[in-house]
Amino acid sequence: MVQLFFFKIGTLKTVCLNDYDVIKEAYVKRSDMFGNRPTNLRIVNQLINQKGIIFAPLGPHWWEQRQFAVASLGFGSRDIEDRVLEEAATMQAELLKTKLKPFNIRRILQQASTNVVCYMVFGKKWDYTNQTFQNIMQSLDVVFRTSVFFLPGNVFPYVPGFLKRGDKAIASVEKVLQLVRDEVKEHKEAFNPDDIRDFIDSFLLEMQNQTNIENSTFTERQLEMTVFDLFNAGTETVSTTMWWACLLMILNPDVQNKVQEEIGLVLGRDGRPSMAHRSQLPYTAATVAEIQRYGAVSPIGLPHAVPRNTEFYGYVIPKDTMVFAGQWSVHHDPELFPEPDKFDPGRFLDDEGEFKNNEYFMPFSMGPRSCMGKPLAEVQLFLLFTSLLQHFKLELPEGATRPSSEGVMGITLAPQPFELVAIPRD
Ligand code: HEM
């Protein structure tokens, strides 16, 4: 396999790292150089201006903001599990409404994962029929199905027309940003330092505490962009993984049966799943991992960049080159995962049937810039998947053609739209 390759589109120089050891060398061992983000994407600069977490330059400010977000979002708390299960219950109620008719489950999954983030950030969740909520979903759809890093305005920044053209994606980003601004405004008006309700309140409190600190990074603009990042990074990734989960379950009914048998033995039909059950549900945990390996929802990750000419494996990577890590290539490398196109949860089980990690499994990337939301993502995937299969059997509609397991590329890799039937198990 080609370990790394270079290409140039317009003004954008790009390197793809396509091999586990090469990615590790760059993102872990030489993270001081490769842990940077691009600063030459004109559209991204215009919209984000290096604020938030994802596009913040490597350094103490980025680290301070990232640590603050992890601490105040309370990943791993019991409260988060409760909230995910509440969303799982809403999802089940929506599935019951389909009354054994074929349907596309995508929107329901997206609503569930978005509401979890809304709760943590805004302190509220939306009714699935709410128009504002529906508008957010539509905007996120547009953003994620576009290769935003390669928009014409980024590739040809000096051609003025390109900054405006094609930009349903930009308009969609603006819509999500407007919603965030409205929420921040409402939170400021209702702010009570003795009643911190959610992430926005925690941030406003920190802004107040740091009023006298010169050059504090706790500014309103930073708040808006961090919330925006949490939306972008934390909703689509989870719901697209769950979408792969549904596809892979209807394509592999034997695996689905085994998962349901295991869940039945440990939780029965009504037992409430929790992360504490993960060790008792090794086949289920292995299936979730195999879904993440197979689907590789973030197939090339987010762009990194080198801020200076950098020697690497005998080549010189020029200053400002964007760097992507080929997660899909690693997850489908036959030397690391034999018969990579086979869906086989057994890869993540040891001889005793216990869950076994695989060092080449890298859905959240690696190094200091790796996914900040991994603990939350793991809770959501395990609990949403377990409770979905506890209550429903997913099937291909009668007479339907077997859907393809080839993904569609945007920022994430998503399944091609397909329909399924959700049969209640109670
Ligand atoms: C299945 C779910 C998820 C997957 C597969 C995933 C994957 C990733 C990947 C591949 C990156 C890029 C890392 C890099 O640049 O090397 C990333 C970054 C990030 N993720 Fe996730 N993610 C998921 C869920 C979440 C959630 C739930 C949140 C938060 C609510 C989140 C927040 C972030 C943030 C803030 C970053 C940027 C980190 C930084 O630049 O320091 N992610 N994620």
XYZ file of C-alpha atoms and ligand atoms in Angstrom:
469
model
C 0.000 0.000 0.000
C 1.158 3.557 -0.723
C 2.236 4.942 2.633
C 1.894 8.600 1.844
C 1.069 10.650 -1.203
C 1.044 14.295 -2.120
C -1.398 16.179 -4.321
C -2.196 19.768 -5.119
C -5.557 21.266 -5.999
C -5.464 24.924 -6.943
C -3.397 26.557 -4.219
C -3.910 23.754 -1.679
C -1.029 21.393 -1.062
C -2.114 18.163 0.583
C -0.453 15.038 1.951
C -2.370 11.864 2.793
C -0.768 9.536 5.311
C -2.012 6.088 4.497
C -0.301 3.734 6.873
C -0.624 3.167 10.619
C 3.074 3.611 11.488
C 3.381 6.700 9.319
C 0.339 8.301 10.942
C 1.651 7.449 14.404
C 5.052 8.921 13.572
C 3.406 12.189 12.490
C 0.446 12.602 14.877
C 1.988 11.112 18.036
C 5.785 11.281 17.863
C 6.015 14.562 15.921
C 2.810 16.150 17.134
C 4.563 19.467 17.861
C 4.723 19.899 14.084
C 1.888 17.729 12.742
C -0.624 18.612 15.491
C -1.264 21.982 13.856
C -4.325 22.893 11.800
C -4.332 24.644 8.424
C -4.335 28.424 8.540
C -4.681 29.004 4.794
C -8.271 27.877 4.188
C -9.888 31.134 3.271
C -13.525 30.132 3.850
C -12.686 28.430 7.116
C -10.754 31.506 8.265
C -13.610 33.758 7.269
C -16.157 31.742 9.244
C -14.111 30.494 12.169
C -11.036 32.714 12.444
C -9.069 30.073 14.420
C -11.506 30.249 17.323
C -13.197 27.302 19.035
C -11.259 24.052 19.488
C -11.080 22.272 16.147
C -9.345 25.088 14.266
C -7.507 26.630 17.217
C -3.736 26.772 16.648
C -1.755 24.214 18.629
C -0.567 25.808 21.884
C -1.617 26.745 25.417
C -4.830 28.536 24.382
C -6.126 25.538 22.441
C -5.176 23.250 25.315
C -6.832 25.500 27.919
C -10.072 25.591 25.920
C -10.044 21.872 25.213
C -9.455 21.014 28.882
C -12.162 23.423 29.980
C -14.679 21.873 27.572
C -13.868 18.307 28.696
C -14.221 19.269 32.366
C -17.434 21.267 32.018
C -19.226 18.873 29.699
C -18.910 16.238 32.414
C -18.165 13.307 30.071
C -18.569 9.982 31.800
C -21.054 11.207 34.406
C -24.144 9.227 35.258
C -26.210 12.186 34.114
C -24.947 11.743 30.553
C -25.938 8.071 30.549
C -29.416 9.041 31.754
C -29.739 11.615 29.023
C -28.603 9.194 26.287
C -31.098 6.592 27.531
C -33.842 9.197 27.553
C -33.029 9.901 23.916
C -32.940 6.159 23.202
C -36.484 5.932 24.590
C -37.656 8.817 22.374
C -36.046 7.062 19.422
C -37.908 3.856 20.249
C -41.201 5.749 20.387
C -40.445 7.159 16.926
C -39.643 3.689 15.606
C -42.951 2.334 16.897
C -44.702 4.959 14.787
C -43.285 3.363 11.613
C -45.648 0.387 12.176
C -43.556 -2.209 10.340
C -43.392 -0.085 7.193
C -40.040 0.357 5.408
C -38.387 3.690 6.187
C -35.029 5.458 6.233
C -33.829 5.577 9.871
C -31.224 8.288 9.296
C -33.175 11.308 10.539
C -34.274 9.597 13.750
C -30.652 8.710 14.558
C -29.527 12.236 13.792
C -32.223 13.716 16.032
C -31.172 11.488 18.924
C -27.465 12.341 18.782
C -28.122 16.056 18.183
C -30.456 16.249 21.157
C -27.774 14.783 23.442
C -25.404 17.598 22.439
C -28.223 20.177 22.730
C -28.901 19.063 26.266
C -25.266 19.343 27.313
C -24.644 22.642 25.619
C -27.986 24.479 25.687
C -29.505 22.707 28.688
C -32.543 21.692 26.675
C -33.643 19.229 24.072
C -36.006 19.709 21.189
C -39.151 17.961 20.201
C -38.403 16.070 16.980
C -41.153 17.986 15.161
C -39.832 21.437 16.146
C -39.071 23.451 13.008
C -35.856 25.024 14.357
C -34.597 21.556 15.197
C -35.486 20.278 11.723
C -33.656 23.252 10.194
C -30.493 22.423 12.163
C -30.602 18.835 10.879
C -30.953 20.055 7.301
C -28.062 22.473 7.709
C -25.828 19.821 9.263
C -26.751 17.494 6.372
C -25.524 20.011 3.815
C -22.319 20.745 5.711
C -21.407 17.096 6.169
C -22.164 15.994 2.645
C -19.817 18.664 1.257
C -16.036 18.393 1.200
C -15.846 21.779 2.919
C -12.064 21.851 3.067
C -11.937 21.675 -0.723
C -14.640 24.262 -1.444
C -13.725 26.444 -4.444
C -13.242 29.428 -2.126
C -10.496 27.510 -0.280
C -8.904 26.006 -3.379
C -8.921 29.206 -5.466
C -8.967 31.930 -2.798
C -7.861 34.649 -5.236
C -10.797 34.216 -7.603
C -13.393 36.543 -6.046
C -16.540 34.852 -7.460
C -15.620 31.560 -5.807
C -15.994 33.031 -2.355
C -19.723 33.315 -2.790
C -20.480 30.589 -5.270
C -21.423 26.999 -4.382
C -22.184 27.990 -1.029
C -25.156 26.296 0.260
C -22.554 24.862 2.646
C -21.511 28.330 3.832
C -25.153 29.388 4.196
C -25.787 26.253 6.252
C -22.827 26.954 8.512
C -24.184 30.494 9.002
C -27.592 29.106 10.002
C -26.114 26.860 12.672
C -23.953 29.760 13.885
C -27.001 32.026 14.117
C -28.799 29.484 16.255
C -25.758 29.300 18.537
C -25.647 33.120 18.811
C -29.351 33.249 19.712
C -28.816 30.656 22.430
C -25.806 32.505 23.839
C -27.866 35.718 23.934
C -30.724 34.016 25.803
C -28.270 32.452 28.241
C -26.639 35.815 28.936
C -30.005 37.369 29.731
C -30.997 34.575 32.124
C -27.495 34.022 33.576
C -27.343 33.248 37.289
C -23.880 32.319 38.629
C -25.506 30.243 41.365
C -27.416 28.104 38.883
C -25.109 26.784 36.178
C -27.345 24.791 33.844
C -25.125 23.746 30.954
C -21.916 24.336 28.985
C -22.865 27.878 27.903
C -23.485 28.897 31.522
C -20.157 27.344 32.626
C -18.370 29.315 29.942
C -20.146 32.585 30.839
C -19.130 32.056 34.462
C -15.506 31.534 33.441
C -15.705 34.703 31.321
C -16.877 36.561 34.418
C -14.087 35.038 36.562
C -11.475 36.043 34.005
C -12.700 39.617 33.418
C -9.456 41.034 34.801
C -7.153 38.660 32.967
C -5.469 40.360 30.060
C -5.838 38.464 26.771
C -8.146 35.886 28.327
C -9.255 33.276 25.783
C -12.708 33.203 27.382
C -14.520 35.538 25.002
C -17.993 35.456 23.523
C -16.645 34.691 20.056
C -14.680 31.762 21.473
C -17.828 30.517 23.205
C -19.841 30.638 19.985
C -17.221 28.778 18.008
C -16.694 26.121 20.672
C -20.411 25.401 20.765
C -20.400 25.322 16.983
C -17.525 22.790 17.083
C -19.378 20.582 19.528
C -22.334 20.523 17.161
C -20.234 19.759 14.138
C -17.922 17.222 15.677
C -20.380 15.603 18.056
C -23.631 14.984 16.203
C -23.023 13.714 12.688
C -20.176 11.372 13.675
C -22.325 9.540 16.229
C -25.463 9.374 14.087
C -23.568 8.237 10.984
C -21.898 5.463 12.999
C -25.341 4.404 14.203
C -26.549 4.484 10.603
C -23.729 2.101 9.654
C -24.755 -0.005 12.655
C -28.294 -0.373 11.281
C -27.057 -1.169 7.782
C -24.557 -3.744 9.007
C -27.174 -5.376 11.241
C -29.611 -5.893 8.355
C -26.790 -7.149 6.140
C -25.514 -9.531 8.867
C -28.590 -10.984 10.605
C -26.492 -13.716 12.276
C -24.477 -11.037 14.097
C -27.671 -9.214 15.044
C -29.094 -12.448 16.516
C -25.976 -13.050 18.593
C -26.024 -9.497 19.941
C -29.704 -9.861 20.848
C -29.105 -13.199 22.554
C -26.334 -11.691 24.663
C -28.399 -8.621 25.559
C -31.327 -10.909 26.433
C -29.183 -12.967 28.825
C -27.721 -9.961 30.620
C -30.532 -7.381 30.522
C -33.652 -9.269 29.528
C -36.280 -7.289 27.639
C -36.644 -4.449 30.144
C -33.290 -4.180 31.934
C -31.776 -0.708 31.731
C -28.405 -0.798 29.953
C -25.482 1.140 31.394
C -21.774 1.419 30.642
C -21.187 -0.819 33.642
C -22.699 -3.658 31.569
C -20.077 -3.337 28.856
C -17.828 -6.024 30.354
C -20.806 -8.393 30.590
C -21.706 -7.717 26.951
C -18.391 -8.426 25.171
C -19.955 -9.548 21.872
C -22.085 -6.382 21.764
C -19.044 -4.209 22.556
C -17.031 -6.044 19.878
C -19.832 -5.474 17.357
C -19.847 -1.733 18.073
C -16.060 -1.653 17.561
C -16.345 -3.640 14.313
C -19.016 -1.203 13.074
C -16.603 1.651 13.746
C -13.760 -0.174 12.024
C -15.791 -1.149 8.991
C -17.683 2.130 8.527
C -14.690 4.384 9.312
C -17.015 7.401 9.515
C -14.136 9.827 9.659
C -12.187 8.222 6.776
C -9.456 10.872 6.521
C -10.057 12.664 9.848
C -9.866 16.429 10.128
C -7.052 18.322 8.410
C -3.777 18.808 10.209
C -1.023 20.991 8.719
C 2.679 21.655 8.922
C 3.496 25.307 9.671
C 7.082 25.008 8.325
C 8.938 22.995 5.676
C 9.212 19.601 7.338
C 11.354 16.594 6.534
C 9.417 13.365 6.734
C 10.333 9.892 5.458
C 12.929 11.341 3.108
C 10.590 13.953 1.609
C 10.252 17.647 2.358
C 6.639 18.541 3.089
C 6.288 22.226 2.209
C 5.083 24.809 4.726
C 1.270 25.055 5.003
C 0.614 21.629 3.477
C -2.601 20.062 4.764
C -2.181 16.591 6.210
C -4.886 13.931 6.393
C -4.702 10.541 8.130
C -6.229 7.684 6.152
C -8.254 6.005 8.865
C -10.221 4.040 6.257
C -6.975 2.744 4.721
C -5.736 1.568 8.123
C -9.052 -0.057 9.041
C -9.107 -1.861 5.679
C -5.423 -2.825 5.547
C -5.391 -6.637 5.091
C -2.142 -6.942 7.040
C -3.688 -5.322 10.106
C -7.255 -6.604 9.714
C -7.267 -9.838 7.653
C -10.134 -10.022 5.142
C -10.959 -6.379 5.863
C -14.165 -6.343 3.812
C -15.643 -9.071 5.983
C -17.793 -7.798 8.864
C -16.519 -9.828 11.798
C -16.936 -8.732 15.453
C -14.689 -11.713 16.372
C -11.686 -9.504 15.582
C -12.344 -7.712 18.843
C -12.703 -10.843 21.025
C -9.999 -12.949 22.670
C -10.020 -16.755 23.032
C -12.173 -16.495 26.165
C -14.744 -14.377 24.338
C -13.743 -11.221 26.236
C -13.476 -7.866 24.478
C -9.984 -7.354 23.066
C -8.754 -4.005 21.823
C -6.759 -3.765 18.614
C -3.959 -1.211 18.553
C -4.602 -0.406 14.884
C -8.203 0.558 15.563
C -8.213 4.354 15.324
C -11.740 5.757 14.804
C -10.896 8.773 16.955
C -7.476 9.404 15.327
C -4.403 9.580 17.601
C -2.072 11.950 19.384
C -2.885 15.126 21.294
C -5.241 16.368 18.578
C -7.356 13.184 18.630
C -11.106 13.326 19.278
C -11.974 15.314 22.368
C -15.443 13.741 22.608
C -14.356 10.088 22.605
C -15.765 9.301 26.087
C -19.141 10.790 25.154
C -19.154 9.086 21.749
C -18.453 5.714 23.359
C -21.329 6.120 25.816
C -23.717 7.147 23.058
C -22.761 4.371 20.654
C -22.894 1.609 23.238
C -26.142 2.696 24.887
C -28.021 3.685 21.729
C -26.996 0.456 19.988
C -27.740 -1.806 22.958
C -31.143 -0.335 23.673
C -32.074 -0.268 19.973
C -31.367 -3.984 19.532
C -32.867 -4.830 22.917
C -36.215 -3.530 21.681
C -36.183 -3.959 17.896
C -35.177 -6.473 15.280
C -33.972 -4.673 12.160
C -34.713 -6.271 8.809
C -34.397 -5.652 5.123
C -37.910 -4.936 3.734
C -39.413 -7.932 1.961
C -38.379 -8.100 -1.682
C -35.921 -5.179 -1.305
C -32.568 -5.314 -3.066
C -29.647 -5.826 -0.706
C -28.276 -2.302 -0.008
C -24.683 -1.524 -0.864
C -22.096 -1.335 1.892
C -20.029 1.229 -0.067
C -19.996 4.603 1.654
C -20.663 8.093 0.294
C -17.872 10.562 0.975
C -18.374 14.019 2.502
C -16.621 15.149 5.697
C -17.867 11.828 7.004
C -18.287 8.552 5.159
C -21.990 7.663 5.294
C -23.944 4.673 3.967
C -25.939 5.158 0.795
C -29.582 5.768 1.732
C -31.471 2.517 2.384
C -34.723 1.435 3.987
C -35.306 -1.053 6.780
C -38.153 -2.408 8.860
C -38.013 -2.107 12.672
C -39.905 -4.975 14.304
C -40.684 -4.504 18.036
C -39.333 -7.441 20.092
C -41.659 -7.104 23.095
C -18.450 8.241 16.738
C -18.238 9.476 17.101
C -17.000 10.286 16.825
C -15.946 10.035 15.988
C -15.727 8.823 15.090
C -15.035 11.155 16.093
C -13.835 11.260 15.412
C -13.022 12.360 15.468
C -11.831 12.511 14.661
C -11.280 11.482 13.668
C -11.302 13.732 14.959
C -10.067 14.374 14.311
C -8.847 14.157 15.137
C -7.626 14.688 14.450
O -7.659 15.820 13.965
O -6.624 13.963 14.372
C -12.139 14.345 15.969
C -11.904 15.581 16.548
C -12.732 16.173 17.462
N -13.879 15.633 18.015
Fe -14.671 13.807 17.588
N -15.554 12.063 16.975
C -16.755 11.579 17.463
C -17.582 12.185 18.381
C -17.339 13.381 19.010
C -18.188 13.970 20.024
C -19.450 13.329 20.592
C -17.638 15.184 20.356
C -18.098 16.221 21.353
C -19.319 16.491 21.668
C -16.439 15.339 19.548
C -15.591 16.431 19.598
C -14.427 16.558 18.867
C -13.584 17.758 18.887
C -13.847 19.037 19.692
C -12.511 17.494 18.029
C -11.327 18.422 17.717
C -10.181 18.129 18.691
C -9.022 19.115 18.587
O -8.801 19.690 17.516
O -8.332 19.275 19.596
N -16.293 14.222 18.755
N -13.183 13.483 16.256
